[in-house]
Short mmCIF file of C-alpha atoms in Angstrom, two decimals:
data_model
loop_
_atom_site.label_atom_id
_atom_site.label_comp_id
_atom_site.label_asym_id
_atom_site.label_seq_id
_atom_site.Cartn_x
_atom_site.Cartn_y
_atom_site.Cartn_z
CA UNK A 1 -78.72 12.25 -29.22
CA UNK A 2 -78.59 10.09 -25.90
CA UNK A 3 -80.73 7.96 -24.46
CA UNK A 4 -82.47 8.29 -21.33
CA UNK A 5 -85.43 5.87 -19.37
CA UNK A 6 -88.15 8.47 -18.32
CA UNK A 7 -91.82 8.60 -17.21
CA UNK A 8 -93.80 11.13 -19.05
CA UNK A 9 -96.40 11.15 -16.47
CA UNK A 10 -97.53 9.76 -12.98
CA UNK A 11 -98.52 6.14 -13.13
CA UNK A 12 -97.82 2.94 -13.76
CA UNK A 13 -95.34 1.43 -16.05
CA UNK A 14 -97.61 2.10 -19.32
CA UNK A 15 -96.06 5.45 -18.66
CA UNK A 16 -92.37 4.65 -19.27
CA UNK A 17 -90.09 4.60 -21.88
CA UNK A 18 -86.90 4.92 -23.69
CA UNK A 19 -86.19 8.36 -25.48
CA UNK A 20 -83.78 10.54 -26.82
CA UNK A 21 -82.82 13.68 -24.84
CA UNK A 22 -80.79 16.41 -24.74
CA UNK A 23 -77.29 15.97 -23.29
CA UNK A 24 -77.29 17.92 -20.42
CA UNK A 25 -74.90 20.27 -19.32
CA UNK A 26 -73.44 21.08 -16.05
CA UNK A 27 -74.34 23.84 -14.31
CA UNK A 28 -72.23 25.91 -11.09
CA UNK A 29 -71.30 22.76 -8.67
CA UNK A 30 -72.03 20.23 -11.16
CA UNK A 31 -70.40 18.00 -13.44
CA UNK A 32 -71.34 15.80 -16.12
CA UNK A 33 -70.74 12.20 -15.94
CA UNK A 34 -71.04 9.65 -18.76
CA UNK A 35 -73.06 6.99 -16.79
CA UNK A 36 -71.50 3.30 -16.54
CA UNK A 37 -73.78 2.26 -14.09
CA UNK A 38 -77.03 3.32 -12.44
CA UNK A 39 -78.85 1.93 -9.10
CA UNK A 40 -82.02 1.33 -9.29
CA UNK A 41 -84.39 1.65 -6.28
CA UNK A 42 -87.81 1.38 -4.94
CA UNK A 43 -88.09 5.25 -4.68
CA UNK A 44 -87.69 5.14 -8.35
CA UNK A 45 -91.24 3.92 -8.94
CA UNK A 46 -92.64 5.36 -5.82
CA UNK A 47 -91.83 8.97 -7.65
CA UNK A 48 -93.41 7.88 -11.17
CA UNK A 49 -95.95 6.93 -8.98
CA UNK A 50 -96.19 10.46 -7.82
CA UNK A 51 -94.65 9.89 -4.50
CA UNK A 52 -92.55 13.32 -3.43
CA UNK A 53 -89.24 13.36 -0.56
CA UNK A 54 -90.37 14.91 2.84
CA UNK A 55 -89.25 19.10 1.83
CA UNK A 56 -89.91 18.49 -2.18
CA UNK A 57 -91.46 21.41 -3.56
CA UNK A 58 -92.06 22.44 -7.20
CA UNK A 59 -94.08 21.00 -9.84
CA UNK A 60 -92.09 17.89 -11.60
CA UNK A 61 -91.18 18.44 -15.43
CA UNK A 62 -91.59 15.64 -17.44
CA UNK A 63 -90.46 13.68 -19.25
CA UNK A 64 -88.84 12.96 -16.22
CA UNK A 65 -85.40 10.50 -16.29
CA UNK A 66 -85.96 7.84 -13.62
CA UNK A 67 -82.82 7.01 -11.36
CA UNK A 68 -80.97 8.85 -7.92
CA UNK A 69 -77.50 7.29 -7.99
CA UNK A 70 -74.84 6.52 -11.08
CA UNK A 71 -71.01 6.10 -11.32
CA UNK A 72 -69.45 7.07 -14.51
CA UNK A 73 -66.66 9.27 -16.43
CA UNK A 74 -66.37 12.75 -16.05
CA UNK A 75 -66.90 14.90 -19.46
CA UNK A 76 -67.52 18.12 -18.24
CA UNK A 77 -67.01 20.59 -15.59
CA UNK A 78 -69.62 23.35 -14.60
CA UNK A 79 -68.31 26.76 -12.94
CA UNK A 80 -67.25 26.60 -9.23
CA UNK A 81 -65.99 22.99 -9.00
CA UNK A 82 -63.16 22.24 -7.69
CA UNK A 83 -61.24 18.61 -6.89
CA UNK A 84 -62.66 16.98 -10.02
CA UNK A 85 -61.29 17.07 -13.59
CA UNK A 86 -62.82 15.68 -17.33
CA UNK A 87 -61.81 12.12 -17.36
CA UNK A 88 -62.07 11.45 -13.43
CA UNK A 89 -64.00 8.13 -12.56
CA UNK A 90 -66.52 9.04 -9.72
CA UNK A 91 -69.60 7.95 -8.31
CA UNK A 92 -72.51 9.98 -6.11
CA UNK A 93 -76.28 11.72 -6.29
CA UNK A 94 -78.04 12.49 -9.44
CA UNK A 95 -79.40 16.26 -10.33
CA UNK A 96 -82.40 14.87 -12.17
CA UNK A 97 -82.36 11.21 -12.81
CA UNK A 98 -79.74 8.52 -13.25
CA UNK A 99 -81.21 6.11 -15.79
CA UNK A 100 -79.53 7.32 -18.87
CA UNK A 101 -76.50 7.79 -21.09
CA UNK A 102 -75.10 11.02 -19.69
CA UNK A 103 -76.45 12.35 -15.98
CA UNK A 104 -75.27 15.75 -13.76
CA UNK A 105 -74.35 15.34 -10.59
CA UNK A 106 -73.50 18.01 -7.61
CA UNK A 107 -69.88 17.81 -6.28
CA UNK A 108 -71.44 18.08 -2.85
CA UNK A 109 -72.69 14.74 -3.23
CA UNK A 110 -70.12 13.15 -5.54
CA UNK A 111 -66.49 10.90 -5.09
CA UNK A 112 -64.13 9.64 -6.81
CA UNK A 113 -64.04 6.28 -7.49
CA UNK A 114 -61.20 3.99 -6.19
CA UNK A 115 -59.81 1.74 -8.77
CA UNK A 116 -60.90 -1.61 -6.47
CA UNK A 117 -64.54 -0.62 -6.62
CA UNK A 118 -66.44 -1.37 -9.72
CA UNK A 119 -68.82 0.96 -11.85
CA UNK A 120 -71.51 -1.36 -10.84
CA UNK A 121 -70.88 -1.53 -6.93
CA UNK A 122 -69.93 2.42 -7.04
CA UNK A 123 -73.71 3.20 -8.72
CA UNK A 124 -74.95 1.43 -5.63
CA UNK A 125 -73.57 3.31 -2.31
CA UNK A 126 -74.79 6.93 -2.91
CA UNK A 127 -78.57 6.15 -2.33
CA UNK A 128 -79.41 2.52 -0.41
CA UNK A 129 -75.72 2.20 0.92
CA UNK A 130 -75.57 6.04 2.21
CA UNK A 131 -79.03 5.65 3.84
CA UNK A 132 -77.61 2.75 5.83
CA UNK A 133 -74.94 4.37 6.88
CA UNK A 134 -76.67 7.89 8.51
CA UNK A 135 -79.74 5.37 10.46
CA UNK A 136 -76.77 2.79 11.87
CA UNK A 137 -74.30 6.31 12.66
CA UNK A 138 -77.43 8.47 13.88
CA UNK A 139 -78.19 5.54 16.05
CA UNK A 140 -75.05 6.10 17.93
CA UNK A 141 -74.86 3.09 19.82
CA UNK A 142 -71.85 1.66 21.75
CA UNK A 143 -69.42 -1.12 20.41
CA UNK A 144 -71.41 -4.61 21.45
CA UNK A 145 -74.70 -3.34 21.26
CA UNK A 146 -77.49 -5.17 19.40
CA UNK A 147 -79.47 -3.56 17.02
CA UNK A 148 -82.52 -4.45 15.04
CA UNK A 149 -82.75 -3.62 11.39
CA UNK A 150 -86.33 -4.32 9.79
CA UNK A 151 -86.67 -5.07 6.08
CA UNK A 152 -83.34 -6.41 6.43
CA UNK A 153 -83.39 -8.36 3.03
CA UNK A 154 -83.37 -5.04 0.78
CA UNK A 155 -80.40 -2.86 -0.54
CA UNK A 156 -80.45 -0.71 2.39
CA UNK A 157 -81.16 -3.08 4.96
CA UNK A 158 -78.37 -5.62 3.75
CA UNK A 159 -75.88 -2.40 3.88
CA UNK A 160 -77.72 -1.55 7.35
CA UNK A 161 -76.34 -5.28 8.60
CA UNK A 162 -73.02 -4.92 7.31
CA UNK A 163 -71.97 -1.62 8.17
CA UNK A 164 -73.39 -2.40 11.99
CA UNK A 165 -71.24 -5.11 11.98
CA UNK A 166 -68.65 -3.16 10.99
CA UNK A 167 -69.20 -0.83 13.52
CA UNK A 168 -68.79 -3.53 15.88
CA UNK A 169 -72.57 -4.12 16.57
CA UNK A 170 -74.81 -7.37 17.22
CA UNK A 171 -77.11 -7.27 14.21
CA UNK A 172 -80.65 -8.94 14.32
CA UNK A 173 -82.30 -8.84 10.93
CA UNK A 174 -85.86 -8.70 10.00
CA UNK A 175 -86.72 -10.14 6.83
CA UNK A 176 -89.11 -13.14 5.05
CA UNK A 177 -87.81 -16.76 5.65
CA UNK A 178 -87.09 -16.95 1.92
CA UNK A 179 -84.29 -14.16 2.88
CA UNK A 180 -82.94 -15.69 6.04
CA UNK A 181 -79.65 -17.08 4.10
CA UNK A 182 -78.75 -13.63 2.73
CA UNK A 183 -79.33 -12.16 6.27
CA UNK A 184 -77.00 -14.56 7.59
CA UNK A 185 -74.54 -14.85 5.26
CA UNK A 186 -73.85 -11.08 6.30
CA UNK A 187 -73.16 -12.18 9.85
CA UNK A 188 -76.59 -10.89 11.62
CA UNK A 189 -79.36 -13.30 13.34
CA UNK A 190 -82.12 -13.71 11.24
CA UNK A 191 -85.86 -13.51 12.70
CA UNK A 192 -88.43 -14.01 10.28
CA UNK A 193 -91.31 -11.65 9.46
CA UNK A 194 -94.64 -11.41 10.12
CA UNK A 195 -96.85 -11.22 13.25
CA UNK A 196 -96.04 -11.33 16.53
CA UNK A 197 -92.62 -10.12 15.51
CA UNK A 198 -91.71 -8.96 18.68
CA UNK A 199 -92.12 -12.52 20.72
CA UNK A 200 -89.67 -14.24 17.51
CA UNK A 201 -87.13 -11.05 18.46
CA UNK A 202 -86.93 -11.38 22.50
CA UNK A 203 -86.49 -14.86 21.44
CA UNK A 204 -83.13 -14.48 19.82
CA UNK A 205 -82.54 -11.28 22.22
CA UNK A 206 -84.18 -12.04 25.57
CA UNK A 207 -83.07 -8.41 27.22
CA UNK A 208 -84.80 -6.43 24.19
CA UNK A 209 -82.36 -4.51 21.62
CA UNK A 210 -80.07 -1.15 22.14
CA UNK A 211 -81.21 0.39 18.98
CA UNK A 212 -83.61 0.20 16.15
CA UNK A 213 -83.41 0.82 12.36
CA UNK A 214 -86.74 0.35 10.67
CA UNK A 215 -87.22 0.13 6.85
CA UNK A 216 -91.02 -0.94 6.75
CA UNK A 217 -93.27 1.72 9.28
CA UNK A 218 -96.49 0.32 10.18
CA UNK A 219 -97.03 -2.18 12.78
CA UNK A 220 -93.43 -3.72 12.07
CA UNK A 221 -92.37 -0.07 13.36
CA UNK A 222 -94.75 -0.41 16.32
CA UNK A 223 -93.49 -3.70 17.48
CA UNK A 224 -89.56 -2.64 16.95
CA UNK A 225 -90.78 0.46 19.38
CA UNK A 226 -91.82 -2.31 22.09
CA UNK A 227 -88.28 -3.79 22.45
CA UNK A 228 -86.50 -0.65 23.34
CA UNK A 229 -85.95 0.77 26.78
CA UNK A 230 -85.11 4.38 25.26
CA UNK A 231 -86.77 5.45 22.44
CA UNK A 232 -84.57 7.75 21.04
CA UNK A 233 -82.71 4.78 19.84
CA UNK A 234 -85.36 4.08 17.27
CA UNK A 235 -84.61 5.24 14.25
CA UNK A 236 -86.46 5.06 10.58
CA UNK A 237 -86.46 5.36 6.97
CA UNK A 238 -89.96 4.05 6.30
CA UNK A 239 -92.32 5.92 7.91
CA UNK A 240 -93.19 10.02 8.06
CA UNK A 241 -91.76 11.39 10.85
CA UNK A 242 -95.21 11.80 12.71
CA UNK A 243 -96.03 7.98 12.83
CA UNK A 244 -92.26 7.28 14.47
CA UNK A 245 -91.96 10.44 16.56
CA UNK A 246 -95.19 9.62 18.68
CA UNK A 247 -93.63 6.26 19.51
CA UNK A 248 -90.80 8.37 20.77
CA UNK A 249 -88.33 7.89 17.71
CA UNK A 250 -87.46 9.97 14.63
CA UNK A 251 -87.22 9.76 11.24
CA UNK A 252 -83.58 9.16 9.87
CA UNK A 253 -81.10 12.14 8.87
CA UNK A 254 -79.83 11.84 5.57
CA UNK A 255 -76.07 13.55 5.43
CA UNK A 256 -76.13 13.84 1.85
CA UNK A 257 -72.56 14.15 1.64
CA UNK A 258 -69.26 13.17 0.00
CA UNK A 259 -67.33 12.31 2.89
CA UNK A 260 -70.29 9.47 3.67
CA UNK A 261 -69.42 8.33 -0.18
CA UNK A 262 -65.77 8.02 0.55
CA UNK A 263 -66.33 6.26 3.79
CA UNK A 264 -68.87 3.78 1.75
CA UNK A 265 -66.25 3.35 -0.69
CA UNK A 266 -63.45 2.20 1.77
CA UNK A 267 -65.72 -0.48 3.76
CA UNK A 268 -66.24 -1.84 0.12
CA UNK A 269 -62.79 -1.95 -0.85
CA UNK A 270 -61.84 -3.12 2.80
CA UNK A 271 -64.12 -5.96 2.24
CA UNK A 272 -66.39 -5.32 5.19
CA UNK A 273 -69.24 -4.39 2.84
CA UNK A 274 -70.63 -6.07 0.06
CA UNK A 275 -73.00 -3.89 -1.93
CA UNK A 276 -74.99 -7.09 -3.40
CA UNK A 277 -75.03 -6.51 -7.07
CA UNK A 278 -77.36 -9.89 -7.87
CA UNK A 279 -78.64 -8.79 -11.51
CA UNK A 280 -77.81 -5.89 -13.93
CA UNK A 281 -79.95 -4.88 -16.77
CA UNK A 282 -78.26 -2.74 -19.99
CA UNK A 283 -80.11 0.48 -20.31
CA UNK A 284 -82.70 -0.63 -23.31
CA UNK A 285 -83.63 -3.16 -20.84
CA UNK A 286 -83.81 -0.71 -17.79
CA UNK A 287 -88.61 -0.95 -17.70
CA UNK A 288 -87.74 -5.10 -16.71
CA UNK A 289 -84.60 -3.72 -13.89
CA UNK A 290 -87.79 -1.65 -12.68
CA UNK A 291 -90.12 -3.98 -12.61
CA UNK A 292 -87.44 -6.45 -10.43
CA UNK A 293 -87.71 -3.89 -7.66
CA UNK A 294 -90.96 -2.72 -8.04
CA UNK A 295 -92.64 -6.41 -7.72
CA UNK A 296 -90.50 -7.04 -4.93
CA UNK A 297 -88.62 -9.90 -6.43
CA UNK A 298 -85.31 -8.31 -5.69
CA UNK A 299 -82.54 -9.50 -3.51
CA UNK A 300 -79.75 -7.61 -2.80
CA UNK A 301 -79.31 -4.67 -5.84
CA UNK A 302 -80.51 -4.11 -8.87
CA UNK A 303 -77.63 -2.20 -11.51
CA UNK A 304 -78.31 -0.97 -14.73
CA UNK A 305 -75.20 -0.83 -16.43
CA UNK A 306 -74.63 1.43 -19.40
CA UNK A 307 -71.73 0.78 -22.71
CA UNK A 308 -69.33 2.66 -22.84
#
């Protein structure tokens, strides 16, 4: 039978471990995907820590396999799918959990993989990479603008650098002094964290920023509000949408969509983004990949890769 990390309950990490499941099988709109590579995130603990998405509903069946992104082989095709055949290489969204030897995943939210981009890249774009893209797009802002991305140093902030600058954008980056050579190494001006955060951002941007992308919520989203003139232009992904909608902002809009996949895939290949693999874990070591992310030690992505 295959193997598959799960948590059998809510909790902590005493709650984890590696089993053997049933394959699954795909059902209308999905396929399944023999899993070369999985991303690992921190909404991966947050949910084993009973955290649920903003519109979750439904009681969670456990065990539960942890994991929202993969890239793998195709092995089988569920009814209604069209565009993808047994044997294609593709990448996208999990069903239910990514962290394992075989994983479903809808066509709505899957791609093929292009030969340049590797399994372990490809695992990374669907969840961190995609959430980049929809803040630094829904932020709309015109070609020369400068925009501020807190909690720059993570997977999606890095992504939120790089695909600003490849939007044409001034990027300022928010993240601790220990990240400040990643941040600029991807081409954006790097202001530490902390208090008073925004003096230490006029100070690199005296006239304020065109746009916002925030990644932490709390005061860090507070101050970000400060330096913006319109506050539509403040968008974020870590916060609930009442804490940045009374500053005047909004809470991102996720597209959840292949075409955001393909368009991932081509800045990759195009060299303009660099999805930061720095460690990968094989799957009976996936509990210590967690544990990377969920103690913060993490820079760049985390990739649990899976044999063949």
């Amino acid at each position: 039978m295959p193997k598959a990390y799960v948590f059998t309950r809510y909790g902590g990490p005493e709650t984890e471990a590696l089993v053997e499941v049933d394959q699954p099988r795909p059902g209308p709109g999905e396929i399944l995907v023999a899993v070369r590579a999985a991303g690992v995130n921190p909404v991966d603990w947050k949910q084993r820590n009973g955290y649920r998405r903003p519109g979750e509903t439904g009681s969670r069946a456990f065990p539960a396999v942890f994991g929202q992104e993969v890239s793998g082989v195709v092995r089988e095709i569920g009814a209604d799918v069209a565009g993808f055949a047994v044997g294609d290489e593709v990448f996208g969204s999990t069903v239910a959990g990514g962290y394992a030897e075989y994983a479903l995943l809808p066509v709505t939210v899957a791609a093929h993989r292009p030969a340049e981009l590797s399994f372990p890249d490809a695992a990374t774009l669907p969840v961190a990479a995609a959430t980049a893209y929809d803040g630094i797009l829904q932020l709309d802002l015109p070609t020369g603008a400068t925009v501020l991305v807190t909690g720059a140093g993570g997977g999606v902030g890095s992504a939120a650098l790089q695909i600003a600058r490849a939007l044409g954008l001034r990027a300022v980056g928010v993240a601790s002094e220990g990240k400040k050579d990643l941040v600029e190494s991807l081409g954006a001006v790097h202001v530490p964290s902390g208090a008073d955060l925004a003096a230490r951002v006029r100070a690199v941007a005296p006239d304020g920023v065109d746009g916002a992308y925030d990644l932490v919520g709390g005061e860090v989203l507070a101050e970000a509000a400060t330096l913006l003139t319109d506050r539509t232009k403040l968008i974020t992904a870590g916060a609930p949408a009442p804490e940045v909608e009374k500053l005047g902002g909004a809470r991102v809009e996720r597209a959840r969509n292949a075409a955001v996949l393909d368009a991932l895939a081509q800045l990759v290949v195009s060299g303009r983004l660099d999805p930061h693999v720095t460690r990968t874990f094989p799957l009976d070591r996936a509990g210590e990949a967690l544990r990377t992310v969920e103690e913060g030690h993490a820079r760049g992505k985390i990739v649990i890769e899976v044999a063949a």
